[in-house]
Amino acid sequence: MKLLFVASEAYPLVKTGGLGDVAYSLPLALHEENVDVRLLLPGYRTLLHKLESVRILGWLELQGMNRTHTVRLLESEHADFPFPLWIMDCPALFDRPGNPYLQPEGYDWADNAERFSVFARLAMELARDALQLGWTPDVVHAHDWQTGLVPAFLDTLPQRPKRVFTIHNLAYGGHFSHADFVGLHLPGYWWSAEGMEFYGGFSMLKAGIVYADAVTTVSPTYAKEICTPSFGYGMDGLLQSRNYKLHGILNGIETHVWNPANDPNLAAPYSHQQIEPGKRLNKAALLQRLGSANPQDHLAYPLLGMVSRLVEQKGVDLVINAIPDLLRQTDARFALIGAGHGYFEQRLRELAAHYPERVFVFVGYDEQLAHLLEAGADLFLMPSRFEPCGLNQMYSLHYGTPPVVFHTGGLADTVVDATQANLDNGTANGFVFYEPTTNALKGTLLRALEYFAHPTIWQALQMTGMQQDFGWKNSATQYLALYNKGETQ
Ligand code: ADP
Ligand code: GLC
């Protein structure tokens, strides 16, 4: 089977969140199942700098916003990928500083509609082997709004591969204007409620949902949630009507990158066979990295950690609001890592300044520090209001750091609450609360801290999480079954 995997980011070349992790791991897992993969990515400046050598496979003229672009397709071999990487080189659209989607000031790049529509056009051209490379995919798998036009462009081909579209987060719809639609020279008949028109503009995410043969999202619970008004961002009706082709497949985690037994980012390795003293050494190293003058003084107290994009989705405000009371009522310490909205960044800095002995903060993006936090914290905070899958709770389970989560999406599918019954039957691996409020979070954290004081119960929780299999093989098998399935329209 030949698979063209089209994504706007992939670890370790470029990553802003979980999509980057998935676009690395899933192709790898599929390659291990003998799928012949090409991973197509945009040639951002930082990404091109990470490639050692590239080969030019060809040039194409592609329609942009009232102009055309000459696009080069590059092929690269990279030590982390056992299959060819295909990179779209178009300096006018991608050779710039900053984040793939945002300007350094935090606003969307003004030409995102053009950038990602040209990228999608290239995917379509490659699917029909326009460069005559002798390679035509059986399946094209696209991800999130940035590649939502891929299934639509493929619709224009007389002979086309199977189109799979994965929603990683419905909150990002890729919404653009009618003027953009016209400027991009998209076929007029796509402008309808049955096409990609959406409340007077158009949505690239909707295009993906409408035109794909199969739509997946990244957990079974989120697949159900997005068909309801509370989680549907206006697309719940559309998704209900496409329920016949909607599937929830839980993400996995990359266990050779995230494994406490041989993680190079840790101060000391450990495993479920021997959690201590490794975990405690990592706790000391983490506190030191976060600027604590006396890490040893804190080791006896529970350390509550968080690594997160600082956006409303993640319930960061719930954590920020719960901290003052928790500091008064318990002996907990906090280690918080994140970047995102300036408001949340500022609130975290203020907390650290106000409670320098109890709250340790790093504002920024630091992959190594994220690993150390998973290992060094005692509890992991993930009170997301919605969470399509969530990888951090699985990392924390694997690192013996029981997560505290709101019951939603992939969090509901992976974290089993430490009720007496679940503790008795050995399934409990963390703590779950059922209302997305500061009080519910606080109450659950107080409950968790009581258990933390009982080493036997705590170790049982840690062991359950650490021994679970979150590897990608299971998910890859489900995707493969979907690729092979003849979808009924
Ligand atoms: P999302 O994709 O919605 O951000 P996930 O839990 O699926 O949520 O994935 C988040 C990924 O991004 C994880 O690999 C996590 O470690 C990483 N991450 C998020 N924020 C930071 C940060 N400030 N520094 C380092 N890694 C981060
Ligand atoms: C999105 C979601 C997150 C998911 C990730 C990878 O960023 O917010 O829940 O884990 O994609 O699928």
Short mmCIF file of N, CA and C in Angstrom, two decimals, residues 13 46-54 74-78 85 87:
data_model
loop_
_atom_site.label_atom_id
_atom_site.label_comp_id
_atom_site.label_asym_id
_atom_site.label_seq_id
_atom_site.Cartn_x
_atom_site.Cartn_y
_atom_site.Cartn_z
N LEU A 13 11.13 17.92 13.29
CA LEU A 13 11.47 19.01 12.37
C LEU A 13 10.73 20.29 12.71
N THR A 46 12.80 27.09 9.40
CA THR A 46 13.49 26.29 10.43
C THR A 46 13.58 24.83 10.01
N LEU A 47 12.58 24.35 9.31
CA LEU A 47 12.59 22.95 8.88
C LEU A 47 13.70 22.72 7.85
N LEU A 48 13.80 23.63 6.88
CA LEU A 48 14.83 23.46 5.84
C LEU A 48 16.22 23.48 6.47
N HIS A 49 16.39 24.29 7.52
CA HIS A 49 17.71 24.35 8.17
C HIS A 49 18.07 23.04 8.85
N LYS A 50 17.06 22.23 9.16
CA LYS A 50 17.35 20.97 9.86
C LYS A 50 17.68 19.82 8.90
N LEU A 51 17.53 20.06 7.61
CA LEU A 51 17.79 18.98 6.65
C LEU A 51 19.24 19.02 6.20
N GLU A 52 19.85 17.85 6.18
CA GLU A 52 21.27 17.84 5.79
C GLU A 52 21.45 17.89 4.29
N SER A 53 20.67 17.09 3.57
CA SER A 53 20.79 17.14 2.12
C SER A 53 19.42 16.96 1.50
N VAL A 54 19.21 17.62 0.39
CA VAL A 54 17.94 17.48 -0.30
C VAL A 54 18.19 17.26 -1.79
N LEU A 74 11.05 18.94 -2.87
CA LEU A 74 12.34 18.43 -2.42
C LEU A 74 12.14 17.07 -1.77
N GLU A 75 13.13 16.23 -1.90
CA GLU A 75 13.10 14.95 -1.18
C GLU A 75 14.31 14.91 -0.28
N SER A 76 14.10 14.41 0.94
CA SER A 76 15.21 14.38 1.87
C SER A 76 15.19 13.08 2.66
N GLU A 77 16.39 12.61 2.96
CA GLU A 77 16.47 11.49 3.89
C GLU A 77 16.88 12.07 5.23
N HIS A 78 16.27 11.54 6.27
CA HIS A 78 16.53 12.08 7.60
C HIS A 78 16.62 10.91 8.56
N LEU A 85 11.17 11.93 2.96
CA LEU A 85 10.38 13.12 3.30
C LEU A 85 10.23 13.93 2.04
N ILE A 87 9.22 17.68 0.76
CA ILE A 87 9.10 19.02 1.29
C ILE A 87 8.69 19.97 0.17
#
